[in-house]
N, CA and C atoms as an extended XYZ file, in Angstrom:
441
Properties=species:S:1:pos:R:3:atomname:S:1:resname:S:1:resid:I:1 pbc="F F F"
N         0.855       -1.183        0.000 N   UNK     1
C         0.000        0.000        0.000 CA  UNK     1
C         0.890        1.230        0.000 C   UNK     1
N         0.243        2.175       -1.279 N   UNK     2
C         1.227        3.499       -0.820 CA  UNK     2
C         0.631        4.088       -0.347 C   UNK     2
N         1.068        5.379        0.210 N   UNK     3
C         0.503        7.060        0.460 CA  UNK     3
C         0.675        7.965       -0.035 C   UNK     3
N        -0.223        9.037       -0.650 N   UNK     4
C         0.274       10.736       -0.927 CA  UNK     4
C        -0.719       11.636       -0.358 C   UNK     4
N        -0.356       12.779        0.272 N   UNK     5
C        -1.043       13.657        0.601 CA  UNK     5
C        -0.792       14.909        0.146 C   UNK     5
N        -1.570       15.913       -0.597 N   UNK     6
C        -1.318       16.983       -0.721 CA  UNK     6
C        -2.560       17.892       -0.519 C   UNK     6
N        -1.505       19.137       -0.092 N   UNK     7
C        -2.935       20.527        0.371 CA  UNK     7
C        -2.479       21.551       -1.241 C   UNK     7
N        -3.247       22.233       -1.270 N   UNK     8
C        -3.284       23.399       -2.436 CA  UNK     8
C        -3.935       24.286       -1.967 C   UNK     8
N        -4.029       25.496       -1.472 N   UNK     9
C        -4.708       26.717       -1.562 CA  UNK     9
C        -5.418       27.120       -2.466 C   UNK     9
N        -6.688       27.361       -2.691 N   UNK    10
C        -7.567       28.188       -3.883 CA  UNK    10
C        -8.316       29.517       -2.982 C   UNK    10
N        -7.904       30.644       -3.965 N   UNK    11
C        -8.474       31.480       -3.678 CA  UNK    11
C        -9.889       31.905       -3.648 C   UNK    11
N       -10.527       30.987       -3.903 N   UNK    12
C       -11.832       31.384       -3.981 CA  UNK    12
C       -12.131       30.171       -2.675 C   UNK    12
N       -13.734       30.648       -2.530 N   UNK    13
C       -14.291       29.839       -1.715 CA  UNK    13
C       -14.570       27.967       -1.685 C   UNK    13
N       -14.334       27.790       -0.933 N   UNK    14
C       -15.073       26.106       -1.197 CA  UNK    14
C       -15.967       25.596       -1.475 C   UNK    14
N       -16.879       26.236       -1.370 N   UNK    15
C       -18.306       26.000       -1.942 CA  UNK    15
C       -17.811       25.569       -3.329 C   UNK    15
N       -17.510       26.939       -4.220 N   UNK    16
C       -16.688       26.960       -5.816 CA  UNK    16
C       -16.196       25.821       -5.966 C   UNK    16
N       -15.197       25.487       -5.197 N   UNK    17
C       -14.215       24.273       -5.331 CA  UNK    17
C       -14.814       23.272       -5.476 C   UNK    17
N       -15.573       22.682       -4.531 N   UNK    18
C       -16.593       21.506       -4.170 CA  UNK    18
C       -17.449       21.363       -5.453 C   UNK    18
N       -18.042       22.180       -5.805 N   UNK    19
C       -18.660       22.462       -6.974 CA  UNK    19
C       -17.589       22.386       -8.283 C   UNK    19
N       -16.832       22.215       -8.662 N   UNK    20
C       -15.872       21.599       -9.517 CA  UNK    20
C       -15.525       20.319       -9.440 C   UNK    20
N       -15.054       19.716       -8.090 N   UNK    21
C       -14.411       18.424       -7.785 CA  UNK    21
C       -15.004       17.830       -8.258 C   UNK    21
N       -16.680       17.975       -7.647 N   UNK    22
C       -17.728       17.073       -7.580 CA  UNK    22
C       -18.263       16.906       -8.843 C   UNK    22
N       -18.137       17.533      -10.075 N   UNK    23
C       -18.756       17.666      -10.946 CA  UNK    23
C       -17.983       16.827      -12.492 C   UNK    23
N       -18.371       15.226      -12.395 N   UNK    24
C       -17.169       14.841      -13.243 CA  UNK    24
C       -16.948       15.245      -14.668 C   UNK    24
N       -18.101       16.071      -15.212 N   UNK    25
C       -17.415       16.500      -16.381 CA  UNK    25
C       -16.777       17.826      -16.304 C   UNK    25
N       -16.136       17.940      -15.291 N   UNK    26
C       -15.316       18.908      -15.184 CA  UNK    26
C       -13.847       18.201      -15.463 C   UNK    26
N       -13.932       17.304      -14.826 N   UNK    27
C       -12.426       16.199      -14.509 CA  UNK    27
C       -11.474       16.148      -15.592 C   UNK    27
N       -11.706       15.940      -16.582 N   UNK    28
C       -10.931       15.796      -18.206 CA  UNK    28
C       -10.022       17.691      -17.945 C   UNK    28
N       -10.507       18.410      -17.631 N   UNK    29
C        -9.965       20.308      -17.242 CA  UNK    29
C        -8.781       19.924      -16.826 C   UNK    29
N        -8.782       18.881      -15.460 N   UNK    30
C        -8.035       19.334      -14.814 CA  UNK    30
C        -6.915       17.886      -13.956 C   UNK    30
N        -7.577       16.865      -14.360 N   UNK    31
C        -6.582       15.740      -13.654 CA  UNK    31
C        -6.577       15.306      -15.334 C   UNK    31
N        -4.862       15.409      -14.708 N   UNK    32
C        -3.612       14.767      -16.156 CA  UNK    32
C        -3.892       13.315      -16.095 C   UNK    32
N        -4.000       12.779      -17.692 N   UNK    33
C        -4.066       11.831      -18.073 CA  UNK    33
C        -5.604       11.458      -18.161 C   UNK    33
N        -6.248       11.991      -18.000 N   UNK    34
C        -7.690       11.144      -18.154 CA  UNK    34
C        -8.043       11.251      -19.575 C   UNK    34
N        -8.560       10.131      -20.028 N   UNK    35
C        -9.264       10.220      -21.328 CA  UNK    35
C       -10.478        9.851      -21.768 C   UNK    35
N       -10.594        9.583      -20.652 N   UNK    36
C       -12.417        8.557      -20.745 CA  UNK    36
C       -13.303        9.201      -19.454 C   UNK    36
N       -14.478        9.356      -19.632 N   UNK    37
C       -15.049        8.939      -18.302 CA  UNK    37
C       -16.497        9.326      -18.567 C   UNK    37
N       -17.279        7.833      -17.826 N   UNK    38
C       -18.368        7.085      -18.512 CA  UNK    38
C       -19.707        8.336      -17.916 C   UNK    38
N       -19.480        9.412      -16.994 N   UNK    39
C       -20.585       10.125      -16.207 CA  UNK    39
C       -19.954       11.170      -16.476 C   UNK    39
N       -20.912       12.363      -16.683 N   UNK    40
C       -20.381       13.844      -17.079 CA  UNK    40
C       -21.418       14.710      -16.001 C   UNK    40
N       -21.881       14.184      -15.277 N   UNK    41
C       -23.069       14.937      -13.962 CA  UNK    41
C       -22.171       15.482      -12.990 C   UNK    41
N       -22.790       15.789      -11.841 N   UNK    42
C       -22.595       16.197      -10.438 CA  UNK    42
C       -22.361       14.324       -9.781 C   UNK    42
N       -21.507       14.152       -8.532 N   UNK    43
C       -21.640       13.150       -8.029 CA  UNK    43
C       -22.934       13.017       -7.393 C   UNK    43
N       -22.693       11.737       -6.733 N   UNK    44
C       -23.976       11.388       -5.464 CA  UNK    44
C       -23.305       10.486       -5.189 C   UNK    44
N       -23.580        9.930       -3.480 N   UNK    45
C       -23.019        8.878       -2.878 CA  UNK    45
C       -24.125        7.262       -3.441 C   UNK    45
N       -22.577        6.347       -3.900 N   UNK    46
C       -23.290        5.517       -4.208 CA  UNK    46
C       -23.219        5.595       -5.897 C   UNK    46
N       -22.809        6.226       -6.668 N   UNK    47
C       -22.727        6.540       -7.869 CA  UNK    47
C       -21.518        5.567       -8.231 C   UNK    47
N       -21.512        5.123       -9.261 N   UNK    48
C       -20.141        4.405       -9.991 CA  UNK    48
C       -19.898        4.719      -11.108 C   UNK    48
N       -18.979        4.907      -11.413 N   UNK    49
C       -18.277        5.455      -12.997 CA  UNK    49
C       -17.360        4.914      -13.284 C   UNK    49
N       -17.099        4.501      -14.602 N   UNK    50
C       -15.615        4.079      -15.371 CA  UNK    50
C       -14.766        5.490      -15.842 C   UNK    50
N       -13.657        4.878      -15.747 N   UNK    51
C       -12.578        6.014      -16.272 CA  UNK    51
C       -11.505        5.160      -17.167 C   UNK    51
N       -10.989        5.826      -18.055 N   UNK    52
C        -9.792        5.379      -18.257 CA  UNK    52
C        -8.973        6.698      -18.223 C   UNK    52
N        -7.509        6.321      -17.775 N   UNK    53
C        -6.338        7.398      -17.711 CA  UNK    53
C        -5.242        6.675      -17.857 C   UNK    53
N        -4.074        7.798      -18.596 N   UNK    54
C        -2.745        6.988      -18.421 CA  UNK    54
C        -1.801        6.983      -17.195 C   UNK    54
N        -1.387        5.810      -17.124 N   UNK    55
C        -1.054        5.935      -15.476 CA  UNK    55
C         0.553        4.977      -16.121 C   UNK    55
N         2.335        5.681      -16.056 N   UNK    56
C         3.451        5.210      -16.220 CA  UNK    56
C         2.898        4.772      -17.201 C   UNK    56
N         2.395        5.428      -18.915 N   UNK    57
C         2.640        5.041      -19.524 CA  UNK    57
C         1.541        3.846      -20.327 C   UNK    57
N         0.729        3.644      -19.609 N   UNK    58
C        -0.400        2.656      -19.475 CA  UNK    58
C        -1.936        3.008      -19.812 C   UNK    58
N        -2.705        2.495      -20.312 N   UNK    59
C        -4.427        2.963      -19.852 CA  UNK    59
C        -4.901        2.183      -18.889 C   UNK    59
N        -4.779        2.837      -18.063 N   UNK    60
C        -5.868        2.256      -16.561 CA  UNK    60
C        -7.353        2.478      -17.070 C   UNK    60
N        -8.295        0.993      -17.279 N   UNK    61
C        -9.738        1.089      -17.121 CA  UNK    61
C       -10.104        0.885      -15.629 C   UNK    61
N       -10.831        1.683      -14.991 N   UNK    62
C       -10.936        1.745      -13.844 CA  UNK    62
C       -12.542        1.899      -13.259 C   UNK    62
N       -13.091        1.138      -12.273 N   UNK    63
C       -14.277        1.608      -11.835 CA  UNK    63
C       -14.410        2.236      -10.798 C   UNK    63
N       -15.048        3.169      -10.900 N   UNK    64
C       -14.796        4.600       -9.207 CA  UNK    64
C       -16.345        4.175       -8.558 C   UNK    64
N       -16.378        4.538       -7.381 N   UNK    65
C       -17.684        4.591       -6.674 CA  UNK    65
C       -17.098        5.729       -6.004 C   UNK    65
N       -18.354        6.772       -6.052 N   UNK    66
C       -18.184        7.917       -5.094 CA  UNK    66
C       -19.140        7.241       -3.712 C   UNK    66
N       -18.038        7.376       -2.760 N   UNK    67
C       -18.516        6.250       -1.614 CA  UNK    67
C       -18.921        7.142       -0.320 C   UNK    67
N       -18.493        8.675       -0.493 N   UNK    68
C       -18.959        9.627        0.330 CA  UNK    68
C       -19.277       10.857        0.292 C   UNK    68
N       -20.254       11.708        0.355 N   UNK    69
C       -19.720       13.405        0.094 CA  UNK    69
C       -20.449       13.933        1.197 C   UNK    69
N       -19.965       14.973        1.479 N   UNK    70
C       -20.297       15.957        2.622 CA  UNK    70
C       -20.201       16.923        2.478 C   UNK    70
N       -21.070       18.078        1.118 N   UNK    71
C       -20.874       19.211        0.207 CA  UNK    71
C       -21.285       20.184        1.533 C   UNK    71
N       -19.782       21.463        1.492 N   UNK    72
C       -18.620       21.257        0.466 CA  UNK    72
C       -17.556       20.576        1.024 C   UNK    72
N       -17.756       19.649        1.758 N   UNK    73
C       -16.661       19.412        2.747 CA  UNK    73
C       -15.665       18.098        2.162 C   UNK    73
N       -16.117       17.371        1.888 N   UNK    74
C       -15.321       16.048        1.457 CA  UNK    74
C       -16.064       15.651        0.354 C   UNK    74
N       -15.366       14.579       -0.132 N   UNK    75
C       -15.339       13.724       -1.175 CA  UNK    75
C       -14.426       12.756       -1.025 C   UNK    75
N       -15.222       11.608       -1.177 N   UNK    76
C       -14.619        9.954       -0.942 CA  UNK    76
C       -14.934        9.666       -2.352 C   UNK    76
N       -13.908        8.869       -2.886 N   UNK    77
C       -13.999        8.021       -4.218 CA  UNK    77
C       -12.833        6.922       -3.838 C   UNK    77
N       -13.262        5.530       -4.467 N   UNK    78
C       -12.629        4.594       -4.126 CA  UNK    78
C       -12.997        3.876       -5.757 C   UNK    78
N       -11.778        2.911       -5.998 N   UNK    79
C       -11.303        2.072       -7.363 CA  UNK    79
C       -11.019        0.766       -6.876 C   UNK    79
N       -11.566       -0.480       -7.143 N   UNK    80
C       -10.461       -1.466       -6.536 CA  UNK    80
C       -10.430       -2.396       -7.886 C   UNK    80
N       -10.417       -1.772       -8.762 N   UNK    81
C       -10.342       -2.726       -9.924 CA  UNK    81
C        -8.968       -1.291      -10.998 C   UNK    81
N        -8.671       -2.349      -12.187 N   UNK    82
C        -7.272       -1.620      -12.877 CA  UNK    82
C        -6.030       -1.758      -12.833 C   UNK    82
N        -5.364       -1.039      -13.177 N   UNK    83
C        -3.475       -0.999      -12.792 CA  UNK    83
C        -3.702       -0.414      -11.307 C   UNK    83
N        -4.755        0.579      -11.524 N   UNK    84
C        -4.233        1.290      -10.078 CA  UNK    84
C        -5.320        0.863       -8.999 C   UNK    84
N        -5.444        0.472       -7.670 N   UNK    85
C        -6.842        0.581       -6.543 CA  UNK    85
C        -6.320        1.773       -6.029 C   UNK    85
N        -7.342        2.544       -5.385 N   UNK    86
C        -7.379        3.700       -4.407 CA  UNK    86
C        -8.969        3.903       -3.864 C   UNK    86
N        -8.206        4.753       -2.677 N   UNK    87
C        -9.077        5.455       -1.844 CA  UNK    87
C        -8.403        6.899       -1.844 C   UNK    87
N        -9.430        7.616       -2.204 N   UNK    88
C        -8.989        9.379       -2.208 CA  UNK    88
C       -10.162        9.822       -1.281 C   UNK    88
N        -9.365       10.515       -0.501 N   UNK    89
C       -10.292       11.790       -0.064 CA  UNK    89
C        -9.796       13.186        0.143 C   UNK    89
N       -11.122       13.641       -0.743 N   UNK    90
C       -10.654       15.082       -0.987 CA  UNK    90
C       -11.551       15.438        0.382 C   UNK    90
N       -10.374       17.163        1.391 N   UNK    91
C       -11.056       17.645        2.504 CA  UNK    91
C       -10.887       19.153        1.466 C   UNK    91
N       -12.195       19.759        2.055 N   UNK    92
C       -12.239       21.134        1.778 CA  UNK    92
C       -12.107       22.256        3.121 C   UNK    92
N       -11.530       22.798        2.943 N   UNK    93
C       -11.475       23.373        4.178 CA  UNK    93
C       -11.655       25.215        3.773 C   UNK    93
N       -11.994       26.025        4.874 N   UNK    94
C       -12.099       27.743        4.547 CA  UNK    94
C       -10.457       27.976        5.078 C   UNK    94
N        -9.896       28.970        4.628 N   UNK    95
C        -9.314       30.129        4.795 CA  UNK    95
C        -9.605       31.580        5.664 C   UNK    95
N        -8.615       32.033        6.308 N   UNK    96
C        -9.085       33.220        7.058 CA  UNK    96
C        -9.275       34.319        5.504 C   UNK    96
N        -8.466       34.065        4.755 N   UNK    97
C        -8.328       35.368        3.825 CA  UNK    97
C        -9.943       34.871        2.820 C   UNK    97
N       -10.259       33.984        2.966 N   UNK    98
C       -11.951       34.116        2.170 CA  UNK    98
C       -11.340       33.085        1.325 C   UNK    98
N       -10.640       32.310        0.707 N   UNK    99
C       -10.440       31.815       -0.117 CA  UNK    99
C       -10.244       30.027        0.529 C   UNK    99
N        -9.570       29.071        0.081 N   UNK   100
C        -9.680       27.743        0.926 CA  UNK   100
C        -8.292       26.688        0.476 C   UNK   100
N        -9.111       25.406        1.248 N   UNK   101
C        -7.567       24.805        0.846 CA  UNK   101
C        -8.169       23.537        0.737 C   UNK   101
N        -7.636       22.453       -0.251 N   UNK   102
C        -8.108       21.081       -0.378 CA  UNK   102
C        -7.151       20.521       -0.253 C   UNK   102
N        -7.121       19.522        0.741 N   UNK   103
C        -5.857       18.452        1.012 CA  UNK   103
C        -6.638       16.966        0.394 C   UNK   103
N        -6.156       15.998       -0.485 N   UNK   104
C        -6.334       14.923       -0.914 CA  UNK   104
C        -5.247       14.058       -0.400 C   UNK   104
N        -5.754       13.186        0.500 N   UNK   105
C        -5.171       11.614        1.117 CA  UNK   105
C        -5.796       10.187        0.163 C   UNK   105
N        -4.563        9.828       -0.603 N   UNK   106
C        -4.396        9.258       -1.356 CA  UNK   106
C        -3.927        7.458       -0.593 C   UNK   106
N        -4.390        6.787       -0.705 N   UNK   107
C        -4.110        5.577       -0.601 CA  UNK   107
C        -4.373        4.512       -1.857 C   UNK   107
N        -3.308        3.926       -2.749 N   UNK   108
C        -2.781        3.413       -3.683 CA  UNK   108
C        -2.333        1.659       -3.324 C   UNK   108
N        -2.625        1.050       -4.164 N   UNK   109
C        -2.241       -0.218       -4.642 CA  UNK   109
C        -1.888       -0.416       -6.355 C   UNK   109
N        -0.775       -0.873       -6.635 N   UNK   110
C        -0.429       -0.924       -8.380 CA  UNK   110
C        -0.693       -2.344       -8.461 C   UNK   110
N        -1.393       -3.137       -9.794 N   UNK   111
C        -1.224       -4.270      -10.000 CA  UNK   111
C         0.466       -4.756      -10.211 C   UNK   111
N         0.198       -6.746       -9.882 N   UNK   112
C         1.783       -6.691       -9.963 CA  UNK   112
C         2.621       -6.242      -11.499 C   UNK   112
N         2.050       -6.460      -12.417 N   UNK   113
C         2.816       -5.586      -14.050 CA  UNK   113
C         3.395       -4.518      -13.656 C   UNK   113
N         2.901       -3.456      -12.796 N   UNK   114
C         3.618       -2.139      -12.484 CA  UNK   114
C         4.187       -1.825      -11.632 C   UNK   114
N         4.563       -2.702      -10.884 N   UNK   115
C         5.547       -2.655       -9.238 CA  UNK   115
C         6.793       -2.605       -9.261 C   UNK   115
N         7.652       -2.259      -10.525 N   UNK   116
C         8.580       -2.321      -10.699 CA  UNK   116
C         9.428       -1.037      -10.431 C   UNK   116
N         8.996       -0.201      -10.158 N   UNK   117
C         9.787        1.202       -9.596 CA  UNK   117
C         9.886        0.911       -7.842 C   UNK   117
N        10.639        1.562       -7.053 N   UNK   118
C        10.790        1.840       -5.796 CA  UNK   118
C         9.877        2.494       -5.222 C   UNK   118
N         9.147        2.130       -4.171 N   UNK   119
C         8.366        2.532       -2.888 CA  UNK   119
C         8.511        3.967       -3.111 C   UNK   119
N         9.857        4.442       -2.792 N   UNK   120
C         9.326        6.030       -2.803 CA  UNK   120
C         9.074        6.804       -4.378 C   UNK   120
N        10.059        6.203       -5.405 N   UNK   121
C         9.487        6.935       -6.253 CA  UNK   121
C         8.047        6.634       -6.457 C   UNK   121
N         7.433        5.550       -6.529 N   UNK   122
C         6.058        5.811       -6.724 CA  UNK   122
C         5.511        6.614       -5.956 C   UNK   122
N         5.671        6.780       -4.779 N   UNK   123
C         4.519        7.687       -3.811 CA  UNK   123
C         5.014        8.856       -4.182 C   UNK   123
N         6.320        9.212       -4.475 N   UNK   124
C         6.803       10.602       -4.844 CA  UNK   124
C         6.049       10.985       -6.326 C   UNK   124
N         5.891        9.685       -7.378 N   UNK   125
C         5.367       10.501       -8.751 CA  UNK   125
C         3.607       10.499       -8.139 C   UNK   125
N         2.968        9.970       -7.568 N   UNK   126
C         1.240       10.230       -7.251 CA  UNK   126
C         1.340       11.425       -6.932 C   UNK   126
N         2.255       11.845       -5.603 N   UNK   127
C         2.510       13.111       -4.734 CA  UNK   127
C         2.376       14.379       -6.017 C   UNK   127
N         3.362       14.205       -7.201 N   UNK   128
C         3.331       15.281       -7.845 CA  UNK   128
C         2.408       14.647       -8.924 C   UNK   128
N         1.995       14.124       -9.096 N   UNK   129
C         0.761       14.288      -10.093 CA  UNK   129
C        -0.635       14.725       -9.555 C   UNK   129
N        -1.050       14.036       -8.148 N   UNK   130
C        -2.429       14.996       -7.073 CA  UNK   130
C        -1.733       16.058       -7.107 C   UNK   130
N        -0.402       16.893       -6.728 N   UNK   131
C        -0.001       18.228       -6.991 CA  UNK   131
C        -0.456       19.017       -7.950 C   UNK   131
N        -0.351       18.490       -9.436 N   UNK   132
C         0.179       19.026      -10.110 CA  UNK   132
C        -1.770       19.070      -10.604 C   UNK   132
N        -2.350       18.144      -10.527 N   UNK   133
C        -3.978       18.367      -10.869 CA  UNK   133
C        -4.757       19.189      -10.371 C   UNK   133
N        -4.194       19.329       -8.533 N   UNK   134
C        -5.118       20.174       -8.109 CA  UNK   134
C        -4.410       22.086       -8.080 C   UNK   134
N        -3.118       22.030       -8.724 N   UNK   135
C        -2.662       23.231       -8.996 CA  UNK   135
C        -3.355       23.824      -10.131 C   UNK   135
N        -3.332       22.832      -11.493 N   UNK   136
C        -4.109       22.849      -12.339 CA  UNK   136
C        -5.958       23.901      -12.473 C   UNK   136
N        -6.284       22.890      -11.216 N   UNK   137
C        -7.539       23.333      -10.901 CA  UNK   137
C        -7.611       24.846      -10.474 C   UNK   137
N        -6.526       25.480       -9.247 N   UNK   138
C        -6.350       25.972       -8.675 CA  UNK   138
C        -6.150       27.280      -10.151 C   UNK   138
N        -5.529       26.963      -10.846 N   UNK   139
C        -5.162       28.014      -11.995 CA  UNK   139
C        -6.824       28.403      -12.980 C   UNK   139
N        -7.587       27.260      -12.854 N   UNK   140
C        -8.753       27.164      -13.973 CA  UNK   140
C        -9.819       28.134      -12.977 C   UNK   140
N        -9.345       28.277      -11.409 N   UNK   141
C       -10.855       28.430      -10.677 CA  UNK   141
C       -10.118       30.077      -10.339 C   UNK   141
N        -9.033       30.599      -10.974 N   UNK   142
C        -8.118       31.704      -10.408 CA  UNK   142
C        -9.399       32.898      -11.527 C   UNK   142
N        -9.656       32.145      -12.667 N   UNK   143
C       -10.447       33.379      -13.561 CA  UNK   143
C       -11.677       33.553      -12.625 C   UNK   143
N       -12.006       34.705      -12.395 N   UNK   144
C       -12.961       35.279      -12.046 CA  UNK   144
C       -14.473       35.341      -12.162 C   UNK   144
N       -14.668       34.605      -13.585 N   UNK   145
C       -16.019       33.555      -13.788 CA  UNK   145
C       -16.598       32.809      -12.431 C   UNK   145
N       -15.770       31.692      -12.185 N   UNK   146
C       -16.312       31.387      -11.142 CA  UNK   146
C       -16.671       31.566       -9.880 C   UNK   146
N       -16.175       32.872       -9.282 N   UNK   147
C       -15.998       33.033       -8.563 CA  UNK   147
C       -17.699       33.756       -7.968 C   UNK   147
């Protein structure tokens, strides 16, 4: 089992945010590598969706269940089928300056085909890829539209 955790600051409110995460045809915007994904709605707990994304190079077909939400506060999604299993949870949290912060705790399993890198580099490349998606986001929710 691996781990990654990362926080990101967004300047706007969480409500905003929550209202993006949650909304999977938003997802293709803003998490690298996705190329598929079978639901383009708002979540609901209890919902399941396919995805495919490239993951080292690969297409991960994957089935998600959104297994929790607590708008705007969290978001649980869990996979146990693919190259990759996980449990993500996204926390939303406020800011004193009006704006917020989402930390995603990442828990990972690779099938055995892809176990071939080292313990830390894998948790180090998830680390900067949840980085680098929810910076992403963080840049798409910076225009003033949404706000």
């Amino acid at each position: 089992m691996y781990e990654a955790s990362v926080s990101v600051d967004f300047e706007c409110s969480r409500e905003v945010v929550y209202g993006i995460l949650s909304n999977l045809g938003r997802y293709p915007e803003w998490n690298h590598g996705m190329i598929y994904i079978s639901h383009t709605g708002p979540m609901y707990a209890g919902l399941k969706f396919e995805t495919r994304t490239r993951v080292l190079g690969q297409i991960n077909a994957a089935d998600v269940e959104v297994v929790h939400l607590v708008p705007p506060a969290l978001i649980r999604l869990q996979s146990k089928t693919g190259l990759v299993s996980y449990n993500a949870v996204y926390r939303l949290k406020d800011r004193a300056n009006g704006g917020s912060m989402v930390t995603c705790d990442l828990k990972f399993e690779f099938s055995k085909a892809v176990l071939s890198l080292a313990h830390e580099a894998i948790e180090g490349m998830a680390r900067d890829r949840l980085e680098n998606d929810l910076l992403k986001l963080a840049k798409i929710l910076d225009n003033k539209a949404y706000h």
